[in-house]
PDB file of C-alpha atoms in Angstrom:
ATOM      1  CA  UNK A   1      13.121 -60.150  -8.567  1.00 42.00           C
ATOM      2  CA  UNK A   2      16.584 -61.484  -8.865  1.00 60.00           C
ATOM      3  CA  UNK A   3      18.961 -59.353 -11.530  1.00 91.00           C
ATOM      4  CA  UNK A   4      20.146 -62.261 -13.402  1.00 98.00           C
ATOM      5  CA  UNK A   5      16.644 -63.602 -13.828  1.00 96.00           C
ATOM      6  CA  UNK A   6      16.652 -65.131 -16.661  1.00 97.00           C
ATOM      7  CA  UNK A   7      20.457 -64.409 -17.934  1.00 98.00           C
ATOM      8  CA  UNK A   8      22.616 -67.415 -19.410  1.00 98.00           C
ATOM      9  CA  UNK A   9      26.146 -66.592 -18.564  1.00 98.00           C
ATOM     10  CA  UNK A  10      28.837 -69.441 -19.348  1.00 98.00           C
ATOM     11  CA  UNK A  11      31.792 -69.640 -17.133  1.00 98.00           C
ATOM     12  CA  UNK A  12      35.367 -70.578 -19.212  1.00 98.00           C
ATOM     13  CA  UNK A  13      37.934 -73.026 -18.165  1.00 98.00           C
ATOM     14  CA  UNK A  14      40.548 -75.734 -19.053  1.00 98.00           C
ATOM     15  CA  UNK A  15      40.953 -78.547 -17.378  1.00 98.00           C
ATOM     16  CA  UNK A  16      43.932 -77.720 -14.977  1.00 96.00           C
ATOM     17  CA  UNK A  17      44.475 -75.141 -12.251  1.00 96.00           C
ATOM     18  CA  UNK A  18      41.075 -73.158 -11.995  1.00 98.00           C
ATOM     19  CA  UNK A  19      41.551 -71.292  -8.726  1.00 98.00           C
ATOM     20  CA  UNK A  20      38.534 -72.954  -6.848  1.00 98.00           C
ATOM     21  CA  UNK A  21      37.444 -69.772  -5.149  1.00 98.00           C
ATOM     22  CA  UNK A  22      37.235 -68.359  -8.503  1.00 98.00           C
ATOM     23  CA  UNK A  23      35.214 -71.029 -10.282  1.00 98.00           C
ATOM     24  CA  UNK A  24      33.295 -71.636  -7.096  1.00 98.00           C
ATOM     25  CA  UNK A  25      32.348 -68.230  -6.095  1.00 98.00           C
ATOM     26  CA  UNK A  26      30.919 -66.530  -9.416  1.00 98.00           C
ATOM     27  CA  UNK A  27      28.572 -69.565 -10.465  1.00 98.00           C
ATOM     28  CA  UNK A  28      27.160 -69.650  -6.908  1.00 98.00           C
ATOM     29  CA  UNK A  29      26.263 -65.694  -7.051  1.00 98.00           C
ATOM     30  CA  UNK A  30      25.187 -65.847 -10.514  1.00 98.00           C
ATOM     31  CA  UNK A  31      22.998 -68.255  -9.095  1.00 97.00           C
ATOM     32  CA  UNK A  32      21.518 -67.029  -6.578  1.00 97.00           C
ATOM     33  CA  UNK A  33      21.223 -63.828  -8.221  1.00 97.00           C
ATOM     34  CA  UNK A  34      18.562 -65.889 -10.922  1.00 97.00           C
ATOM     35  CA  UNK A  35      20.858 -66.809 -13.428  1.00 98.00           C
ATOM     36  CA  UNK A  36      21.574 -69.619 -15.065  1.00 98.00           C
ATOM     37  CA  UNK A  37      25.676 -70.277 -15.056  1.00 98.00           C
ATOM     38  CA  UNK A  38      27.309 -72.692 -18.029  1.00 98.00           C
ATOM     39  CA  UNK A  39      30.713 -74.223 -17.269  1.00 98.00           C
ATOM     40  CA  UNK A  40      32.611 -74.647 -20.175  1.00 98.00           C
ATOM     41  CA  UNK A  41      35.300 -76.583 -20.766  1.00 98.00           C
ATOM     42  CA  UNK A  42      37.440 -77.899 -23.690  1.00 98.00           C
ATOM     43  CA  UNK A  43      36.281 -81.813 -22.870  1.00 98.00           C
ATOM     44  CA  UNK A  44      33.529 -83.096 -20.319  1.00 97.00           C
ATOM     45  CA  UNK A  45      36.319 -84.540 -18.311  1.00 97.00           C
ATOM     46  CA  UNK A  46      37.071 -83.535 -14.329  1.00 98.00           C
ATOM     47  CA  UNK A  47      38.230 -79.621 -14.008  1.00 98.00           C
ATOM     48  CA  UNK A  48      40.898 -79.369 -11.323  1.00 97.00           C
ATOM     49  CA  UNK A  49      40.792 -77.076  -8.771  1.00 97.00           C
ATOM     50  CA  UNK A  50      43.662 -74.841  -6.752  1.00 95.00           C
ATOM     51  CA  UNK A  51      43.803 -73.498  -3.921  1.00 95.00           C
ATOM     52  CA  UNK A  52      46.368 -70.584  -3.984  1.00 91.00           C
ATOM     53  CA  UNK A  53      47.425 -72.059  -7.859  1.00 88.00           C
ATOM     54  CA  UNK A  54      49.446 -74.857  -5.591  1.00 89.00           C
ATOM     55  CA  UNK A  55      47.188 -76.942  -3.731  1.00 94.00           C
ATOM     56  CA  UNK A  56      45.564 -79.041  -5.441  1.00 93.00           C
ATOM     57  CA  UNK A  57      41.488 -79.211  -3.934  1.00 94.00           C
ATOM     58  CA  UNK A  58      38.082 -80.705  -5.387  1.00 95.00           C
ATOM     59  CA  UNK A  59      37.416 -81.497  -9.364  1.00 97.00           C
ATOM     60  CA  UNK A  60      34.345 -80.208 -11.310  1.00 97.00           C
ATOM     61  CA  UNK A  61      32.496 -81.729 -13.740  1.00 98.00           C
ATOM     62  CA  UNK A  62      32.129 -78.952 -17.016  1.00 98.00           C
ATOM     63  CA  UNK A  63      28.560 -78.415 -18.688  1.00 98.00           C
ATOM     64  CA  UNK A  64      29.208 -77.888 -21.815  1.00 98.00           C
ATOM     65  CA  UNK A  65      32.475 -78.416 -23.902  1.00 98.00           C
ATOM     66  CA  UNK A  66      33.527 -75.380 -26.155  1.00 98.00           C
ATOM     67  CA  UNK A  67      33.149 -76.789 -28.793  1.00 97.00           C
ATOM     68  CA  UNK A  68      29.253 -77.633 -28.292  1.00 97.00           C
ATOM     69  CA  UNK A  69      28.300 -73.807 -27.276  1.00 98.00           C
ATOM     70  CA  UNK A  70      28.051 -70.546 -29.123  1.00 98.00           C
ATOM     71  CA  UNK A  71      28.090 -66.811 -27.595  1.00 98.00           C
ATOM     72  CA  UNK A  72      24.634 -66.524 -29.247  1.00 98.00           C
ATOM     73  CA  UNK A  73      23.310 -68.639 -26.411  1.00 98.00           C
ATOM     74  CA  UNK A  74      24.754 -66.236 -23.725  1.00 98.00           C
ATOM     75  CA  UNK A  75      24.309 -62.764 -22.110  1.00 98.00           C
ATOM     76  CA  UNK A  76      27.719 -62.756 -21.198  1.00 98.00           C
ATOM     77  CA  UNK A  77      30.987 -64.506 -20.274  1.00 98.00           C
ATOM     78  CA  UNK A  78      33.176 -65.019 -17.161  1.00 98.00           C
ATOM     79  CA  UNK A  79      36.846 -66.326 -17.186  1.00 98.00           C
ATOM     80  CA  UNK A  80      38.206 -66.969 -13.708  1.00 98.00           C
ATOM     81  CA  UNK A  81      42.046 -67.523 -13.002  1.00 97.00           C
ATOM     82  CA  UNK A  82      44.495 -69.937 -12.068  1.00 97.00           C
ATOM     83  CA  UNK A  83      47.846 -69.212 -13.454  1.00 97.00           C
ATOM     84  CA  UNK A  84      47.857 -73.035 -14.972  1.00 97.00           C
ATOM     85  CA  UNK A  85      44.381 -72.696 -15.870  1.00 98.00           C
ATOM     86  CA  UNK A  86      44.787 -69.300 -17.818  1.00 97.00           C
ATOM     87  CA  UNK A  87      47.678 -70.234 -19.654  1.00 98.00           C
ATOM     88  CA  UNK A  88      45.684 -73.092 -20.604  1.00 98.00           C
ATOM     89  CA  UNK A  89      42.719 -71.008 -21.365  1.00 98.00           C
ATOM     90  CA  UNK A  90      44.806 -68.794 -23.936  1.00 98.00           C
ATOM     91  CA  UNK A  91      46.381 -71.454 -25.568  1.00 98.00           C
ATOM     92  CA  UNK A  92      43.861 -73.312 -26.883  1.00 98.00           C
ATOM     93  CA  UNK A  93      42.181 -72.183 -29.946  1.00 98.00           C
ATOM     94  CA  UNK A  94      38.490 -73.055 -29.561  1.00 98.00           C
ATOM     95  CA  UNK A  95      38.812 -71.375 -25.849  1.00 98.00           C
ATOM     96  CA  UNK A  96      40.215 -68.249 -27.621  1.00 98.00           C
ATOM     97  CA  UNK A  97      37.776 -68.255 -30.914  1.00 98.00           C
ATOM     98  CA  UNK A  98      34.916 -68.294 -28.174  1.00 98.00           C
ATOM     99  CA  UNK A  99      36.500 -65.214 -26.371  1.00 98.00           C
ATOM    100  CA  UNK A 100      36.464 -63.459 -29.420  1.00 98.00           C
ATOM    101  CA  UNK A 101      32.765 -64.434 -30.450  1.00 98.00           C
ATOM    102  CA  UNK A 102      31.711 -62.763 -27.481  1.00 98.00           C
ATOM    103  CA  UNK A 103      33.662 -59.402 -27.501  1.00 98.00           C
ATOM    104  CA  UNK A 104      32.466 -59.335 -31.519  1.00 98.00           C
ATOM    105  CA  UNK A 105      28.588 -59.685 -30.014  1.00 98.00           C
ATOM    106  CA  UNK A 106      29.070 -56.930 -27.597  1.00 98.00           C
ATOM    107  CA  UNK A 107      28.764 -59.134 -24.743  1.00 98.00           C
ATOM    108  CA  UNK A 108      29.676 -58.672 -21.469  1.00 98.00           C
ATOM    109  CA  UNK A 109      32.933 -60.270 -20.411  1.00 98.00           C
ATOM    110  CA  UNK A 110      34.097 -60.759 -16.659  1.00 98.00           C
ATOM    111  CA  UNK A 111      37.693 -62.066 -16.153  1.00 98.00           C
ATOM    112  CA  UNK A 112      39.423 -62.069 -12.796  1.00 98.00           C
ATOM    113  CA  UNK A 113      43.206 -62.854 -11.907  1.00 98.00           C
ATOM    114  CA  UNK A 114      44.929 -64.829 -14.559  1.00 98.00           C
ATOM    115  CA  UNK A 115      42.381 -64.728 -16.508  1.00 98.00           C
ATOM    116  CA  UNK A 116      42.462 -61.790 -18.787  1.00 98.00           C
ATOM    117  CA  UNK A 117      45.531 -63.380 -20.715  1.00 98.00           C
ATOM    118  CA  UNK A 118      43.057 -64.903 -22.773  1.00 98.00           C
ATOM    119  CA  UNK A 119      41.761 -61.278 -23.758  1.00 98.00           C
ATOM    120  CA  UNK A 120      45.529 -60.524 -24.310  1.00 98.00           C
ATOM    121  CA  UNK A 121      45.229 -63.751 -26.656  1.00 98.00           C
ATOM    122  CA  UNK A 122      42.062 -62.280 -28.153  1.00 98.00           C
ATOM    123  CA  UNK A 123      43.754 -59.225 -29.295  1.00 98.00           C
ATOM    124  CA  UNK A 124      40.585 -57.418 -28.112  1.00 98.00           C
ATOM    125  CA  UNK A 125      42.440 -55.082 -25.274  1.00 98.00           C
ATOM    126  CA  UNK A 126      43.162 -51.888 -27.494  1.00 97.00           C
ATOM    127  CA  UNK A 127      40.796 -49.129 -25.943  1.00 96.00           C
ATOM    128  CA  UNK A 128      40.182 -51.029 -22.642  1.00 98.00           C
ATOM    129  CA  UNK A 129      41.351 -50.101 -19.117  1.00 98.00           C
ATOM    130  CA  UNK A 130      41.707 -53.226 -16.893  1.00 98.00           C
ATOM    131  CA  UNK A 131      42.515 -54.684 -13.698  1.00 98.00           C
ATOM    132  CA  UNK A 132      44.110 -58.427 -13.336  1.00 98.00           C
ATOM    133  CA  UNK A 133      46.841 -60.242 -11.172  1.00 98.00           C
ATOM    134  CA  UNK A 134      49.877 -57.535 -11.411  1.00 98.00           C
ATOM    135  CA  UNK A 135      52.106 -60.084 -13.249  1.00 97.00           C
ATOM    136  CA  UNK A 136      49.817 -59.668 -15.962  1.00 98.00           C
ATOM    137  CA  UNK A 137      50.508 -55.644 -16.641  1.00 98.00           C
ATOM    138  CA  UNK A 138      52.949 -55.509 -18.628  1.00 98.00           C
ATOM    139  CA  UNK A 139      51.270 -58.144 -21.448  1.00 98.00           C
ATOM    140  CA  UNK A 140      48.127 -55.822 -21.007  1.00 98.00           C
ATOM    141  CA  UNK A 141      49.959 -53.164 -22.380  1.00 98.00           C
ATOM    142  CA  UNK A 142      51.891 -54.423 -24.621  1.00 98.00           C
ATOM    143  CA  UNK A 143      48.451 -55.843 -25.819  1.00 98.00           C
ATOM    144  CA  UNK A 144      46.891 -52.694 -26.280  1.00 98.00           C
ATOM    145  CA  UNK A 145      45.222 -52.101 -23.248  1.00 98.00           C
ATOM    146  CA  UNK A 146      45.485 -50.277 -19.750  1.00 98.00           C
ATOM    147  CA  UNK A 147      46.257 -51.169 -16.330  1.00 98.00           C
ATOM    148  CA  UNK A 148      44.949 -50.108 -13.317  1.00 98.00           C
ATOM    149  CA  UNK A 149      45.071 -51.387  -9.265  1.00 98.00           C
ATOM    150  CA  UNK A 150      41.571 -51.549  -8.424  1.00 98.00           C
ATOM    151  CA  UNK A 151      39.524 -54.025  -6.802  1.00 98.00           C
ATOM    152  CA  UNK A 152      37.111 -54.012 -10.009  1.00 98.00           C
ATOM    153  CA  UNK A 153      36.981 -52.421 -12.656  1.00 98.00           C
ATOM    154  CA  UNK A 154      34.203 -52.302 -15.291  1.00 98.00           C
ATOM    155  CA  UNK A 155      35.222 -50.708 -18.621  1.00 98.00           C
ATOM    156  CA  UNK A 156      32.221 -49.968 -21.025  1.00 97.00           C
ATOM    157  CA  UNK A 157      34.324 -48.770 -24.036  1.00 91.00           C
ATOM    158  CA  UNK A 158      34.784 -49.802 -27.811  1.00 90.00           C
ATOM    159  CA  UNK A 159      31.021 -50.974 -27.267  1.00 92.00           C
ATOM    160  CA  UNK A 160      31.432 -53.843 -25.105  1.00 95.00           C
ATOM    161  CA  UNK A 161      31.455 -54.124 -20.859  1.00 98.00           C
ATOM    162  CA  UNK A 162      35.006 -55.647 -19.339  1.00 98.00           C
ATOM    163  CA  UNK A 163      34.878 -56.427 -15.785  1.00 98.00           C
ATOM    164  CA  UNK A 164      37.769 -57.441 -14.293  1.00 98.00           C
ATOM    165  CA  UNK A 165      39.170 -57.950 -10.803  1.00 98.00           C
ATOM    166  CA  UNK A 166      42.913 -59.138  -8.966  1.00 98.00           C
ATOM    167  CA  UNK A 167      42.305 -61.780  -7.319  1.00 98.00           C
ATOM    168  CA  UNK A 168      39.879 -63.988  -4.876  1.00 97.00           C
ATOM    169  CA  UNK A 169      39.722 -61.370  -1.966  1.00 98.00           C
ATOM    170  CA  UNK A 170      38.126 -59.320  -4.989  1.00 98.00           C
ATOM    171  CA  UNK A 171      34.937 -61.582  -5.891  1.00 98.00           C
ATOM    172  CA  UNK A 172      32.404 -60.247  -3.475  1.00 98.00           C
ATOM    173  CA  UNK A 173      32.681 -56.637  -5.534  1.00 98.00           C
ATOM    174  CA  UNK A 174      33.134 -58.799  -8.670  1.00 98.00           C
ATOM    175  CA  UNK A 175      30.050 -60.669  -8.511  1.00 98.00           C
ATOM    176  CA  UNK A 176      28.351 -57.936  -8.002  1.00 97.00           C
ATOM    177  CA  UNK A 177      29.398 -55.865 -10.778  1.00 98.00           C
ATOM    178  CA  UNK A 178      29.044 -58.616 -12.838  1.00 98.00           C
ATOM    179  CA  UNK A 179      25.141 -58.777 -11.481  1.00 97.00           C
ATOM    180  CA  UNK A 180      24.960 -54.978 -12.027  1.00 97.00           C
ATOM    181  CA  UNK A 181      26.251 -54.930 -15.472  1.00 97.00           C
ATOM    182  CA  UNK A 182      24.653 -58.195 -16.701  1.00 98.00           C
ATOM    183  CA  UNK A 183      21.080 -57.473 -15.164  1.00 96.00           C
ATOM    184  CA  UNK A 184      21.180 -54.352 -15.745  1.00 86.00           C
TER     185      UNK A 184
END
């Protein structure tokens, strides 16, 4: 039996600058690992991709808008990166509200590269030991939270599992701790 049999997880973005490896990558092990994987977006318009957050590559069309879904609905969360796309990500309201909705249900969250500014947004990082992008240290800390330089790094405290990784040559030990934790 596949570990995510049976596991909704949605998959967070704005519309510009998702690193493509990291939007690409997690859905496609979540499902083939049984799960079903929700990409959510602020609108149902295109999602552009990057390659190396400069290139732009291919567009994706999002699931679900934010607005339409509700943590209740999922096991658990994943945010990838994209410098554009995470600032993007953390400054939208409804992106950060649902961010929040999920650490308050004690749901898994998985955020890789860029992505953990929107837990720096959430104000949820107090307690939690991380991993991201090394640009992003210092606003960990300052947001509560500790760093580390790890390929992934899973962090069950304050009740709630954080997975987090650096970067794309990280997601094959990402998605897998995201399978472990999830299906567990």
């Amino acid at each position: 039996m596949s570990t995510l049999q049976g596991k909704k997880i949605a998959v967070l973005t704005s519309q510009e600058g998702v690193e493509k490896a990291e939007l690409e990558s997690p859905i496609a092990a979540i499902r083939e690992a049984g799960g079903t994987a929700v990409h959510v977006a602020p609108k149902l318009e295109p999602v552009q991709s990057m390659v190396g957050d400069t290139d732009k590559d291919a567009t994706f069309d999002p699931d679900a808008t934010v607005s339409d879904v509700d943590a209740a609905d999922f096991d658990a969360l994943v945010i990838p990166g994209g410098t554009v796309n995470a600032d993007h990500v953390r400054g939208d309201a409804a992106s950060v509200a649902l961010v929040t909705a999920f650490v308050e249900a004690k749901k898994p969250v998985a955020a890789i590269c860029h992505g953990p500014w929107a837990l720096v947004e959430a104000g949820v990082l107090p307690g939690k030991t991380l991993t991201s992008f090394p640009t992003l240290q210092t606003d960990i800390v300052n947001a509560g939270g500790s760093w580390v330089d790890e390929t992934v790094f899973h962090c069950p405290a304050n009740g709630w599992d954080l997975i987090t990784s650096r970067n794309p040559d990280d997601l094959e030990a990402f998605n897998a701790t995201i399978a472990e934790v999830v299906g567990g």
